[in-house]
mmCIF file with all atom_site columns, C-alpha atoms in Angstrom:
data_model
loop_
_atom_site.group_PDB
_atom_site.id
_atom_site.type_symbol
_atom_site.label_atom_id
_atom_site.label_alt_id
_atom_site.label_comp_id
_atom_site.label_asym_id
_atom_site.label_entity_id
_atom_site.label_seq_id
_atom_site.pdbx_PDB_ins_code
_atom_site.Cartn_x
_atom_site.Cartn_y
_atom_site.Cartn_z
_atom_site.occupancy
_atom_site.B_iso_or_equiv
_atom_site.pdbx_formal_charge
_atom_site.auth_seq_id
_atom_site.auth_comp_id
_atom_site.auth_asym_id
_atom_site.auth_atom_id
_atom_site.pdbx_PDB_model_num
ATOM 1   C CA . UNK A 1 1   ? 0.000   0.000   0.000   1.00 96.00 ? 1   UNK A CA 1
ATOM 2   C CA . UNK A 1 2   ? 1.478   3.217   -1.329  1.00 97.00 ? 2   UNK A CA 1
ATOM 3   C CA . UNK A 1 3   ? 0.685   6.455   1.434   1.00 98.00 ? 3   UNK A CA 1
ATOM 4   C CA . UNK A 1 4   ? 1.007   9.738   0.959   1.00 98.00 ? 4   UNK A CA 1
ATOM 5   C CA . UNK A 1 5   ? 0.632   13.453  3.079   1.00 98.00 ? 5   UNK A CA 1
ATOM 6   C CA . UNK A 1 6   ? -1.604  15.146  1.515   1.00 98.00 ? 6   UNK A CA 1
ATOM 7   C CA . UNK A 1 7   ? -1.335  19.326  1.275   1.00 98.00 ? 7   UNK A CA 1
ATOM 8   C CA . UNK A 1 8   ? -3.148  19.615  4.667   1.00 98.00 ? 8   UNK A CA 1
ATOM 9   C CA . UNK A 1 9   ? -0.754  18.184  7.343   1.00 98.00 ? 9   UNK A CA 1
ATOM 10  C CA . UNK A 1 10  ? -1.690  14.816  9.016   1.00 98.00 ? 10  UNK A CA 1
ATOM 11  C CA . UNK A 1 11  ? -3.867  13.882  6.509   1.00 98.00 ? 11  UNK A CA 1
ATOM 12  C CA . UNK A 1 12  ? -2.812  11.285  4.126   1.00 98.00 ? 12  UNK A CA 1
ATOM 13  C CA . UNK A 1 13  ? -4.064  9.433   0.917   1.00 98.00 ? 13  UNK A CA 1
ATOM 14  C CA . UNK A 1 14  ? -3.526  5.940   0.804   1.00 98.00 ? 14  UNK A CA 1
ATOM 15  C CA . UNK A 1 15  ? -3.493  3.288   -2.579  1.00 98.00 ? 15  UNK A CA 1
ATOM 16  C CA . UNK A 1 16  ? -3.792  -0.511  -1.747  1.00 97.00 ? 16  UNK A CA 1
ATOM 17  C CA . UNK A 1 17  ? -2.900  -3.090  -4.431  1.00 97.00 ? 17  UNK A CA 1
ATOM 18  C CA . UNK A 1 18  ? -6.045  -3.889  -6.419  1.00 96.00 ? 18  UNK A CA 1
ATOM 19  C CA . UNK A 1 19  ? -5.918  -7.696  -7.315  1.00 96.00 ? 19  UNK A CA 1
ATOM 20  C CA . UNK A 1 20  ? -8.347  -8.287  -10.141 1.00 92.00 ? 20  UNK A CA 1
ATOM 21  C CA . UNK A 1 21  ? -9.574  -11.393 -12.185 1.00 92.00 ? 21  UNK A CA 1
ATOM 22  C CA . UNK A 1 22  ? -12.219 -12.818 -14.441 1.00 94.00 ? 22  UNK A CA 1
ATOM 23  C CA . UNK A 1 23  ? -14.288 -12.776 -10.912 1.00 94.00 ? 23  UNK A CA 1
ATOM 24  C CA . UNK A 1 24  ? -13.942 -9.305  -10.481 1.00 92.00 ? 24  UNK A CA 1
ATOM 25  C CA . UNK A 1 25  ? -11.431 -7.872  -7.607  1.00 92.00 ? 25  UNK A CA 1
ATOM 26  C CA . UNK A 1 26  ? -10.063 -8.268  -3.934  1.00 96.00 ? 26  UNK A CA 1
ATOM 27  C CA . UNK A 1 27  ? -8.711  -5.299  -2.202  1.00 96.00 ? 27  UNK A CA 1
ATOM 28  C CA . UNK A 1 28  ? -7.479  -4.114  1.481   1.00 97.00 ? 28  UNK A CA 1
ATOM 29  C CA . UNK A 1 29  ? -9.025  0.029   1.504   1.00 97.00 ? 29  UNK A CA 1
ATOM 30  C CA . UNK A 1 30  ? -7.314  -0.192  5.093   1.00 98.00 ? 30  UNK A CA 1
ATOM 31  C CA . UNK A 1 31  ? -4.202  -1.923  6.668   1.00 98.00 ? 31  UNK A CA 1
ATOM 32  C CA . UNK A 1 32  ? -2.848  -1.224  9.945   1.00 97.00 ? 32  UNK A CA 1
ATOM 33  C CA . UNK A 1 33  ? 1.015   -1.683  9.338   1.00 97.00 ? 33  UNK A CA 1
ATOM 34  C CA . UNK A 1 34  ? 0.932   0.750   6.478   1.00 98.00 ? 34  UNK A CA 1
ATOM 35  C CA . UNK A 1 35  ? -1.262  3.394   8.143   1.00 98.00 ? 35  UNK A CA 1
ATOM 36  C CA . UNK A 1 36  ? 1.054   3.566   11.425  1.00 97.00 ? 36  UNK A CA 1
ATOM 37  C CA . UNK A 1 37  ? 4.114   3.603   8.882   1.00 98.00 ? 37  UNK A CA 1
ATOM 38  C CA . UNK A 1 38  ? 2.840   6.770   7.162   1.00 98.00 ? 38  UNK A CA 1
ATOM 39  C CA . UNK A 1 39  ? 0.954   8.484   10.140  1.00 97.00 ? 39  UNK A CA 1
ATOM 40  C CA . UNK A 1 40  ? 3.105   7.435   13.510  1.00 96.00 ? 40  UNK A CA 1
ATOM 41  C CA . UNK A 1 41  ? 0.359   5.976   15.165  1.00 96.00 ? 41  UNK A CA 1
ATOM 42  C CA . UNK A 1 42  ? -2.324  3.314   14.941  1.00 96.00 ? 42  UNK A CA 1
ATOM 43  C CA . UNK A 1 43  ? -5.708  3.780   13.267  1.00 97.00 ? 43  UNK A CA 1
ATOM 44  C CA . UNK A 1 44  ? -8.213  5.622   16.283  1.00 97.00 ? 44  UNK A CA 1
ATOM 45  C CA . UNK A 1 45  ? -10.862 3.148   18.490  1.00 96.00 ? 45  UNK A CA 1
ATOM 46  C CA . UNK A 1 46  ? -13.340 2.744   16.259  1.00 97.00 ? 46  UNK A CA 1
ATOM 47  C CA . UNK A 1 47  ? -16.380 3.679   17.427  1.00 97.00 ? 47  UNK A CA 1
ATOM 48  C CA . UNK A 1 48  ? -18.833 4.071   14.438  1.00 98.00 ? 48  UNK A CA 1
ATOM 49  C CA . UNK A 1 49  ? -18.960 2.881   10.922  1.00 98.00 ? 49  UNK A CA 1
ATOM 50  C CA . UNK A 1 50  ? -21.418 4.995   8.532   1.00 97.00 ? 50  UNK A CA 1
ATOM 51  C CA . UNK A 1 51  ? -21.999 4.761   4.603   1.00 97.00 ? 51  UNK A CA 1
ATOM 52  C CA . UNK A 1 52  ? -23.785 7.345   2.684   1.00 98.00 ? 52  UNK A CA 1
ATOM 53  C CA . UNK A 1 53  ? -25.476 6.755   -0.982  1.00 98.00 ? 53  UNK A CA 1
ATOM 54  C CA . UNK A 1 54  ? -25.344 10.100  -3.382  1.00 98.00 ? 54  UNK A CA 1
ATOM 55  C CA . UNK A 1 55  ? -26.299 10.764  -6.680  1.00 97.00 ? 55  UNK A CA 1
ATOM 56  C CA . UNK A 1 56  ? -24.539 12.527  -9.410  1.00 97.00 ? 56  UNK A CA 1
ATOM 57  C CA . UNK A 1 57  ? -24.276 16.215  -8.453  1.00 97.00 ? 57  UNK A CA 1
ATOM 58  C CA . UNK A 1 58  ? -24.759 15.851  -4.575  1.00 98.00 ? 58  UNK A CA 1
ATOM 59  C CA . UNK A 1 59  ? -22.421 17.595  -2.435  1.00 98.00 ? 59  UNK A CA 1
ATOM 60  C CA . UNK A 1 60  ? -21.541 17.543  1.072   1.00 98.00 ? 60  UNK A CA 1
ATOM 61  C CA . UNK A 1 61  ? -19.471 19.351  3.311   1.00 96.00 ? 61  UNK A CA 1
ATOM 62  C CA . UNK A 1 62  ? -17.523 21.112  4.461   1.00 98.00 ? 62  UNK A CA 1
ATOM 63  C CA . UNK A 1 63  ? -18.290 18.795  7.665   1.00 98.00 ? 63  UNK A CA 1
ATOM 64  C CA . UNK A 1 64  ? -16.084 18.645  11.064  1.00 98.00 ? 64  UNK A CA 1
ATOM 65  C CA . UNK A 1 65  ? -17.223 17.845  14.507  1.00 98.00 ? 65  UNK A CA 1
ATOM 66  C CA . UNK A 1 66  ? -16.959 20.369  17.528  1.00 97.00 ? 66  UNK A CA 1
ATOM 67  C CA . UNK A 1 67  ? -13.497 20.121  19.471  1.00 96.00 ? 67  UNK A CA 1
ATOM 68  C CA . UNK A 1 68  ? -13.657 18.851  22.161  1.00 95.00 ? 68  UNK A CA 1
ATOM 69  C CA . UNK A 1 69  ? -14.723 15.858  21.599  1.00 96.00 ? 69  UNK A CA 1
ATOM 70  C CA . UNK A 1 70  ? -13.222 16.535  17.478  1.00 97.00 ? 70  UNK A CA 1
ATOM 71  C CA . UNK A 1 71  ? -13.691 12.881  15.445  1.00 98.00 ? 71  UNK A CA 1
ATOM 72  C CA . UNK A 1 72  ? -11.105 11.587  12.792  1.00 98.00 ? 72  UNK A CA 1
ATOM 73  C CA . UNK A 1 73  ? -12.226 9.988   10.199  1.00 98.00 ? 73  UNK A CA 1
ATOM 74  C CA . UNK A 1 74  ? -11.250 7.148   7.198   1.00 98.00 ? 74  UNK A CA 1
ATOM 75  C CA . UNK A 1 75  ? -12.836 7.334   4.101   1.00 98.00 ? 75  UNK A CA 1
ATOM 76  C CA . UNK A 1 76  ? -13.302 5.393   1.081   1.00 98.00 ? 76  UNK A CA 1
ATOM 77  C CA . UNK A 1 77  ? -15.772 4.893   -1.722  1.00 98.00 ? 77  UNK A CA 1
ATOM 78  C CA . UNK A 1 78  ? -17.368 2.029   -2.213  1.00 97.00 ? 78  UNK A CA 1
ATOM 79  C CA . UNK A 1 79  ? -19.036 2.434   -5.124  1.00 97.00 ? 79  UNK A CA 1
ATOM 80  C CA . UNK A 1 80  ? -19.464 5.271   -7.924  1.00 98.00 ? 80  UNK A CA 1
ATOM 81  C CA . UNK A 1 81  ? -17.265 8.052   -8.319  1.00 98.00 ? 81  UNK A CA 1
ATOM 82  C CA . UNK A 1 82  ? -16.645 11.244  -6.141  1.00 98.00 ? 82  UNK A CA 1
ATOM 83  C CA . UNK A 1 83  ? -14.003 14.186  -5.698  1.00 98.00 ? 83  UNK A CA 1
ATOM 84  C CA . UNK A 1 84  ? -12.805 14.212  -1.966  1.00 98.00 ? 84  UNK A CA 1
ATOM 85  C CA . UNK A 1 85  ? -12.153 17.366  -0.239  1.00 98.00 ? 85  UNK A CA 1
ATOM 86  C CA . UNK A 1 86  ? -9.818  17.655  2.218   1.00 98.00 ? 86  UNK A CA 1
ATOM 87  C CA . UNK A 1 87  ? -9.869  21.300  4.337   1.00 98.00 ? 87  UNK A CA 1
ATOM 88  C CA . UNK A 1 88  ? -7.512  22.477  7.249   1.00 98.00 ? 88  UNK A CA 1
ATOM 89  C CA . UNK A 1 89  ? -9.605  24.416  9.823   1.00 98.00 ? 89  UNK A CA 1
ATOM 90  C CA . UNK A 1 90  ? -7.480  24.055  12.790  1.00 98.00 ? 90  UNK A CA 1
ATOM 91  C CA . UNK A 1 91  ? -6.437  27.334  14.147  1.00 98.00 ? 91  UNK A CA 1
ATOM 92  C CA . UNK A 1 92  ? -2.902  27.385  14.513  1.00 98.00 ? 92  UNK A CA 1
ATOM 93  C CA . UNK A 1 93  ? -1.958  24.328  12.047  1.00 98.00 ? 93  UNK A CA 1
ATOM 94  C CA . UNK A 1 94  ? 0.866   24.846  9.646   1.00 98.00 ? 94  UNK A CA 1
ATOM 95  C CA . UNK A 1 95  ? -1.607  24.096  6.642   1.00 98.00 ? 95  UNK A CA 1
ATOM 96  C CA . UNK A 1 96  ? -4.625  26.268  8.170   1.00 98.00 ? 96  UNK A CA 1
ATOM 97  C CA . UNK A 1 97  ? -7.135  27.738  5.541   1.00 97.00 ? 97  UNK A CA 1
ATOM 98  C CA . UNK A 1 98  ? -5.624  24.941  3.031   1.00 98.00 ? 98  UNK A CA 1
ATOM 99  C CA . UNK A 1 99  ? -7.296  22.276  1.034   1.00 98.00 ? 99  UNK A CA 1
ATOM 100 C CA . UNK A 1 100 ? -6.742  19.017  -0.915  1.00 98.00 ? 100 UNK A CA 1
ATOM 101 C CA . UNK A 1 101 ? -8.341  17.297  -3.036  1.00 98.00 ? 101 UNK A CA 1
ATOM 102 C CA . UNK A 1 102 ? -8.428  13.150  -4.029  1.00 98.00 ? 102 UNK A CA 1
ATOM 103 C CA . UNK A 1 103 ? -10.486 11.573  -6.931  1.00 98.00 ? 103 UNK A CA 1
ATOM 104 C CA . UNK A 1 104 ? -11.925 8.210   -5.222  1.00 98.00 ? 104 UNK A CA 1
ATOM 105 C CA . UNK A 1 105 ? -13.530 5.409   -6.984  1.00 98.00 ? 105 UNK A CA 1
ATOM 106 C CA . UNK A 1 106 ? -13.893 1.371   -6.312  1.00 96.00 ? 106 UNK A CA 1
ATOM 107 C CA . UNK A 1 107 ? -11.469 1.163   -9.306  1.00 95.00 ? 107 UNK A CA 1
ATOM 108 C CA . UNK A 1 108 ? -8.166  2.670   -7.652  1.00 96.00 ? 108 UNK A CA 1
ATOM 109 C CA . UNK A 1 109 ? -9.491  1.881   -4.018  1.00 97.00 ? 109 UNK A CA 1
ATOM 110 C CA . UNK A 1 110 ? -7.637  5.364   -2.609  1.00 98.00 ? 110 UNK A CA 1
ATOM 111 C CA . UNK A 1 111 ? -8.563  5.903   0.483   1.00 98.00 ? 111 UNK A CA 1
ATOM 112 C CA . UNK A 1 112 ? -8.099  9.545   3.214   1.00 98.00 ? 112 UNK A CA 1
ATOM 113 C CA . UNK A 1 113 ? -7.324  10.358  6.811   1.00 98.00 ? 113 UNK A CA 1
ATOM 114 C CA . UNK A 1 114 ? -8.822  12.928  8.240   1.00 98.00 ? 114 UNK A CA 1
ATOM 115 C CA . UNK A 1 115 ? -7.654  14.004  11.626  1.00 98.00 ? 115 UNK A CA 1
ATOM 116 C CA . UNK A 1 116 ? -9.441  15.425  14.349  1.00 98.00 ? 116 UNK A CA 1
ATOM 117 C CA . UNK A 1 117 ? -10.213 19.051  13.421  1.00 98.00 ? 117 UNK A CA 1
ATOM 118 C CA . UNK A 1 118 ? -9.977  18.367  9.806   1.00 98.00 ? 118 UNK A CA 1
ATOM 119 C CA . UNK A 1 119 ? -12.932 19.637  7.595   1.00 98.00 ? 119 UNK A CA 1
ATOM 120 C CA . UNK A 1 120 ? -14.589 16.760  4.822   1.00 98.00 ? 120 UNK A CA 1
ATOM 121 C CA . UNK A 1 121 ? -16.639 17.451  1.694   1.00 98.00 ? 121 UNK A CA 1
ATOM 122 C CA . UNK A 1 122 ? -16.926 15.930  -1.149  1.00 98.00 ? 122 UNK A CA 1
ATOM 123 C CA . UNK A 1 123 ? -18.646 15.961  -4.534  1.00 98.00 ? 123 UNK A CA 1
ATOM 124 C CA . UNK A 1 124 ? -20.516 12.480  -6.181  1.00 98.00 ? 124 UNK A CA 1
ATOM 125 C CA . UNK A 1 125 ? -19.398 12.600  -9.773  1.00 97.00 ? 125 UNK A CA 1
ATOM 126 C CA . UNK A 1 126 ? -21.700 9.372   -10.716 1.00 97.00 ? 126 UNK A CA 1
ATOM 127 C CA . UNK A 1 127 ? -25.071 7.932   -9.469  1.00 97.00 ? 127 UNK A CA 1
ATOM 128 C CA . UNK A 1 128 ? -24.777 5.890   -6.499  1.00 98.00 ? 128 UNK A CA 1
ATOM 129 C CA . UNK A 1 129 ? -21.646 7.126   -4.820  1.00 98.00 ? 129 UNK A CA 1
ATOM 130 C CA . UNK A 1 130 ? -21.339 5.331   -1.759  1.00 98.00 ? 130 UNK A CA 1
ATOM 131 C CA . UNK A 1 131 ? -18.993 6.707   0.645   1.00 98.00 ? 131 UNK A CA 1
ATOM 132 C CA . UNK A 1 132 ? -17.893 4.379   3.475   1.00 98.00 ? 132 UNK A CA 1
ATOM 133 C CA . UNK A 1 133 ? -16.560 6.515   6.966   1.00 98.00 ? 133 UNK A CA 1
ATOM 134 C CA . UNK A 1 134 ? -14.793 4.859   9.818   1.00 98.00 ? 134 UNK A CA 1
ATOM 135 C CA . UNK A 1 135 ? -15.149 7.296   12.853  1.00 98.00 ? 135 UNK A CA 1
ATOM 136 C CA . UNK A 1 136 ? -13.377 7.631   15.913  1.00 98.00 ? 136 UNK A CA 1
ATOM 137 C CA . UNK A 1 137 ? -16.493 9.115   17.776  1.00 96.00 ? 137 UNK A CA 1
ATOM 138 C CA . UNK A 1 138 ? -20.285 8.288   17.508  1.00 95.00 ? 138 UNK A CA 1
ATOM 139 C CA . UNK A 1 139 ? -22.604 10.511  16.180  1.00 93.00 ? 139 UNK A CA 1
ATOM 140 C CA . UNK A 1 140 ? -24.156 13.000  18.492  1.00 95.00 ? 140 UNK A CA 1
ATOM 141 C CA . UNK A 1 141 ? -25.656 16.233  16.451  1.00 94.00 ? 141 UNK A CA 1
ATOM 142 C CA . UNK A 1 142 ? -25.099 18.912  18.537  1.00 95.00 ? 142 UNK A CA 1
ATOM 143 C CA . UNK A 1 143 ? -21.273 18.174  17.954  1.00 97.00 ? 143 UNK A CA 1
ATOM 144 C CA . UNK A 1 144 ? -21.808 18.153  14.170  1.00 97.00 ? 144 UNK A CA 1
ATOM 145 C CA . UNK A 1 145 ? -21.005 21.565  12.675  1.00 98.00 ? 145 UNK A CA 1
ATOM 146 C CA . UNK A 1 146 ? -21.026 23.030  8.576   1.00 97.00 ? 146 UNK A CA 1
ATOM 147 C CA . UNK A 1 147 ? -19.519 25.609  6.845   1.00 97.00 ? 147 UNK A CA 1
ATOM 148 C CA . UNK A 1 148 ? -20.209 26.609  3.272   1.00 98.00 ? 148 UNK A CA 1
ATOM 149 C CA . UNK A 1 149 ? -18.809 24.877  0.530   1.00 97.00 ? 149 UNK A CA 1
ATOM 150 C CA . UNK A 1 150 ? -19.255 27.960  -1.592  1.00 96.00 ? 150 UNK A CA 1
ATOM 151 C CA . UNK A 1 151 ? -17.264 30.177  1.014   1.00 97.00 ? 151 UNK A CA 1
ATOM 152 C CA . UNK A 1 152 ? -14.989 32.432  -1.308  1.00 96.00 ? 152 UNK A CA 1
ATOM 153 C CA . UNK A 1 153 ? -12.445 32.666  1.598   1.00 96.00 ? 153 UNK A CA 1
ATOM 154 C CA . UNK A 1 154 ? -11.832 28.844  0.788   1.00 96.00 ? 154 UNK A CA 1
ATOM 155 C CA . UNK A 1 155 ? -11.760 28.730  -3.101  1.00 96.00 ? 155 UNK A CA 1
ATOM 156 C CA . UNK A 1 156 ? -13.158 24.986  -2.987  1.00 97.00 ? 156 UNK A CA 1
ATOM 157 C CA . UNK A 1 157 ? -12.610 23.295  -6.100  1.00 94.00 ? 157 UNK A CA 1
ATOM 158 C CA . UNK A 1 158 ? -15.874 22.336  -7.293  1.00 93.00 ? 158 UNK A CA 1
ATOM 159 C CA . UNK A 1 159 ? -16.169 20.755  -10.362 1.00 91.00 ? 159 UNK A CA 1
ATOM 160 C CA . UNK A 1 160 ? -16.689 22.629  -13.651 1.00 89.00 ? 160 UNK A CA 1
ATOM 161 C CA . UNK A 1 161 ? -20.044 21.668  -15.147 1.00 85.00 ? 161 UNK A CA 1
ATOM 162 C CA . UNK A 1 162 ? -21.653 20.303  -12.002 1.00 86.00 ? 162 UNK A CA 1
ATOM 163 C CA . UNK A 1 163 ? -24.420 22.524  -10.574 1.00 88.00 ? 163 UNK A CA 1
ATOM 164 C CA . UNK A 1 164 ? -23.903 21.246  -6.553  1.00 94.00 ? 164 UNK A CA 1
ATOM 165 C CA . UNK A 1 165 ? -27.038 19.505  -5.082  1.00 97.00 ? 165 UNK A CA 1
ATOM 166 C CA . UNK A 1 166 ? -26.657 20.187  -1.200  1.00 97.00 ? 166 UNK A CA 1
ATOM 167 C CA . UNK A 1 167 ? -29.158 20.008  1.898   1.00 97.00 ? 167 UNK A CA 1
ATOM 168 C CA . UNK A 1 168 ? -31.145 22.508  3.477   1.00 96.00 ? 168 UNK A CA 1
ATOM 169 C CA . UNK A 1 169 ? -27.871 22.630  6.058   1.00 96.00 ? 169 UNK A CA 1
ATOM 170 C CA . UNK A 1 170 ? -25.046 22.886  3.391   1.00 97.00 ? 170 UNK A CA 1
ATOM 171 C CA . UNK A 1 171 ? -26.789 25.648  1.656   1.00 96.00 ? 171 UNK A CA 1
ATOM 172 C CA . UNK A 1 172 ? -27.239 27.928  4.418   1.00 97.00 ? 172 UNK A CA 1
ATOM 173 C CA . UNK A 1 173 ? -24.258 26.864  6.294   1.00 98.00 ? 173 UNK A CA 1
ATOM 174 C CA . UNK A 1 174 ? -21.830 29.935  7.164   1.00 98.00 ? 174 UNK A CA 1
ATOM 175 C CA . UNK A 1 175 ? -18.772 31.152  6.386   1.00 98.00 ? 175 UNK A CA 1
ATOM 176 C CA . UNK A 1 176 ? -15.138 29.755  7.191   1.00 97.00 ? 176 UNK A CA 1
ATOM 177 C CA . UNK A 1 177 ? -14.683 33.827  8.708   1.00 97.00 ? 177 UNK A CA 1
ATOM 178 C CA . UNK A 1 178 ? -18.259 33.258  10.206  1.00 98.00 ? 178 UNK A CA 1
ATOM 179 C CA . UNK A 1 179 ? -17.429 30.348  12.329  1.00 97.00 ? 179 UNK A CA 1
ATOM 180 C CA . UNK A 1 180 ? -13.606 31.645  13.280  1.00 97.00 ? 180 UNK A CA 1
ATOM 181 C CA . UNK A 1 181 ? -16.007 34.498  14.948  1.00 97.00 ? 181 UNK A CA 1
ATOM 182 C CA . UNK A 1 182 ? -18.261 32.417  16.772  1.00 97.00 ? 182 UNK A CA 1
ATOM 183 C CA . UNK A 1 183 ? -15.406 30.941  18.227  1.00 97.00 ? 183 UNK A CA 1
ATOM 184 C CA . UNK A 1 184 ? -16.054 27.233  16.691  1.00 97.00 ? 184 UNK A CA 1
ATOM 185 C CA . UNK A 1 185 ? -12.711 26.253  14.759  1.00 98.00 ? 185 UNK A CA 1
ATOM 186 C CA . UNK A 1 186 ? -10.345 23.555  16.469  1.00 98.00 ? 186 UNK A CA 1
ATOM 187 C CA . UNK A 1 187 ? -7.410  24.527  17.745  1.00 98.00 ? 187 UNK A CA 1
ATOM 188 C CA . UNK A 1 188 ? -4.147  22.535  16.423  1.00 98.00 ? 188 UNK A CA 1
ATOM 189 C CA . UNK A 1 189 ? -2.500  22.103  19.833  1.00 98.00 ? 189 UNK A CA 1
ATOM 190 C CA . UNK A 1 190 ? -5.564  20.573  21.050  1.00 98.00 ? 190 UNK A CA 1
ATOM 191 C CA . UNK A 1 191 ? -6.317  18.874  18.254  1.00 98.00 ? 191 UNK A CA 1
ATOM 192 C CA . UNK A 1 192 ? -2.990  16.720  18.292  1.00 97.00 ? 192 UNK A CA 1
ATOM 193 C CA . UNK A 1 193 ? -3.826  16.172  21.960  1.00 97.00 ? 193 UNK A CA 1
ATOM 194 C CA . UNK A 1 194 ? -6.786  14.267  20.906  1.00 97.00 ? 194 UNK A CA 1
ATOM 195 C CA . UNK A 1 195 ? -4.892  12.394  18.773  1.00 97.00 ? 195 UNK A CA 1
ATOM 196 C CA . UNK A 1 196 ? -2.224  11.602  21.185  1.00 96.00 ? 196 UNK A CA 1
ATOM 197 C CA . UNK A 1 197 ? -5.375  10.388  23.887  1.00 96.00 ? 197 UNK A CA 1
ATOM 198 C CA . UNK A 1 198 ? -7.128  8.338   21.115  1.00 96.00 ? 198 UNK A CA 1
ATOM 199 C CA . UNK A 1 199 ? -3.636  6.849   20.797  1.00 94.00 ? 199 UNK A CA 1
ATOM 200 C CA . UNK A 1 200 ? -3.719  5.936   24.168  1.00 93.00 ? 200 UNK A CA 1
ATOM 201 C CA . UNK A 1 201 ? -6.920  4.285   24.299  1.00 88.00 ? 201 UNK A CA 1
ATOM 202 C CA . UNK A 1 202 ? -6.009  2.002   21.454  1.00 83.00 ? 202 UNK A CA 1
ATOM 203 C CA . UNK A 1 203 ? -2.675  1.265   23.127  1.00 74.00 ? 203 UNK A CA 1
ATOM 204 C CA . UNK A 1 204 ? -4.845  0.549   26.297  1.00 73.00 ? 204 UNK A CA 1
ATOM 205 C CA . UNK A 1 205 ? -6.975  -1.713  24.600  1.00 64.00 ? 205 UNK A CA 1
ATOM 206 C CA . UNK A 1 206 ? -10.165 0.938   25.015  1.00 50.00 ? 206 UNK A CA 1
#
């Protein structure tokens, strides 16, 4: 399995070896040994696994959960076709204000990190994009927080062409300069202390 940083720091791409036949194909979207190669540390406790289903055109994002508690998050697609957005929105992060992008599809099998305090949108660029999320924290929705894909400070790269379908949420979500002034970004410090704690609890057995 190849890894590789991505242009938002701590969060990596990673490409398994696709082994295909007359059947069809066998592939690993995760594997421990490579992901504490590239990252440091093992994968988070897993505490939730969650799929969503999108059709061509449906966007959504930019998503990140309220620190503290902060989630990271591993991310494949399972079937279809979408462009995978990667945003920095911890205050203080070397990368802050910075995005990434990865094109992921059940052909190449790439799969993303996402660590705590790092925003996640993407775009479905076919009918029936299923993305696949492993989470380190369960889903509680006063935690869950938006800000707008369409946000000029960010410059997302949305696909040329592609008129984005969003929810009632998405659309009216607020600005990246908006949420810095309600006080809601992660900080990067605390952040990484997260990740050290989550460490921890895996090392612990938790």
């Amino acid at each position: 399995m190849e890894a590789k940083e991505l242009g938002v720091t701590g969060a990596f791409v990673f490409t398994p070896e696709v082994f295909g036949d007359e059947r069809g194909l066998f592939v690993s979207p995760f594997q421990g040994e490579a992901f504490t190669r590239a990252t440091g540390r093992p994968l988070f406790p897993v505490s939730q696994l969650s799929c969503s289903r999108s059709r061509a055109g449906v966007a959504r994002g930019v998503h990140f959960t309220r620190t503290p508690p902060g989630t990271a998050k591993y991310v494949y697609c399972a079937g279809g076709r979408a462009l995978d957005i990667v945003v920095d929105l911890r205050q203080g992060s070397p990368t802050f204000g910075r995005w990434d992008t990865v094109v992921l599809d059940p052909v190449d099998c790439r799969a993303v990190y996402f660590p705590v305090g790092v925003g996640h949108a993407f775009v479905a660029l076919e009918d029936d994009t299923v993305m696949a999320y492993t989470l380190s924290s369960g889903y509680v929705p006063e935690n869950e927080l938006a800000l707008s894909l369409f946000d000029p400070e960010l410059a997302l790269p949305l696909p040329e062409g592609v008129r984005p379908v969003v929810s009632a949420r998405d659309r009216e979500a607020p600005t990246l300069a908006e949420v810095r002034a309600a006080g809601l970004l992660p900080g990067y410090e605390e952040c990484r202390r997260i990740e050290d704690a989550l460490t921890a609890a895996r090392g612990a057995g938790a």
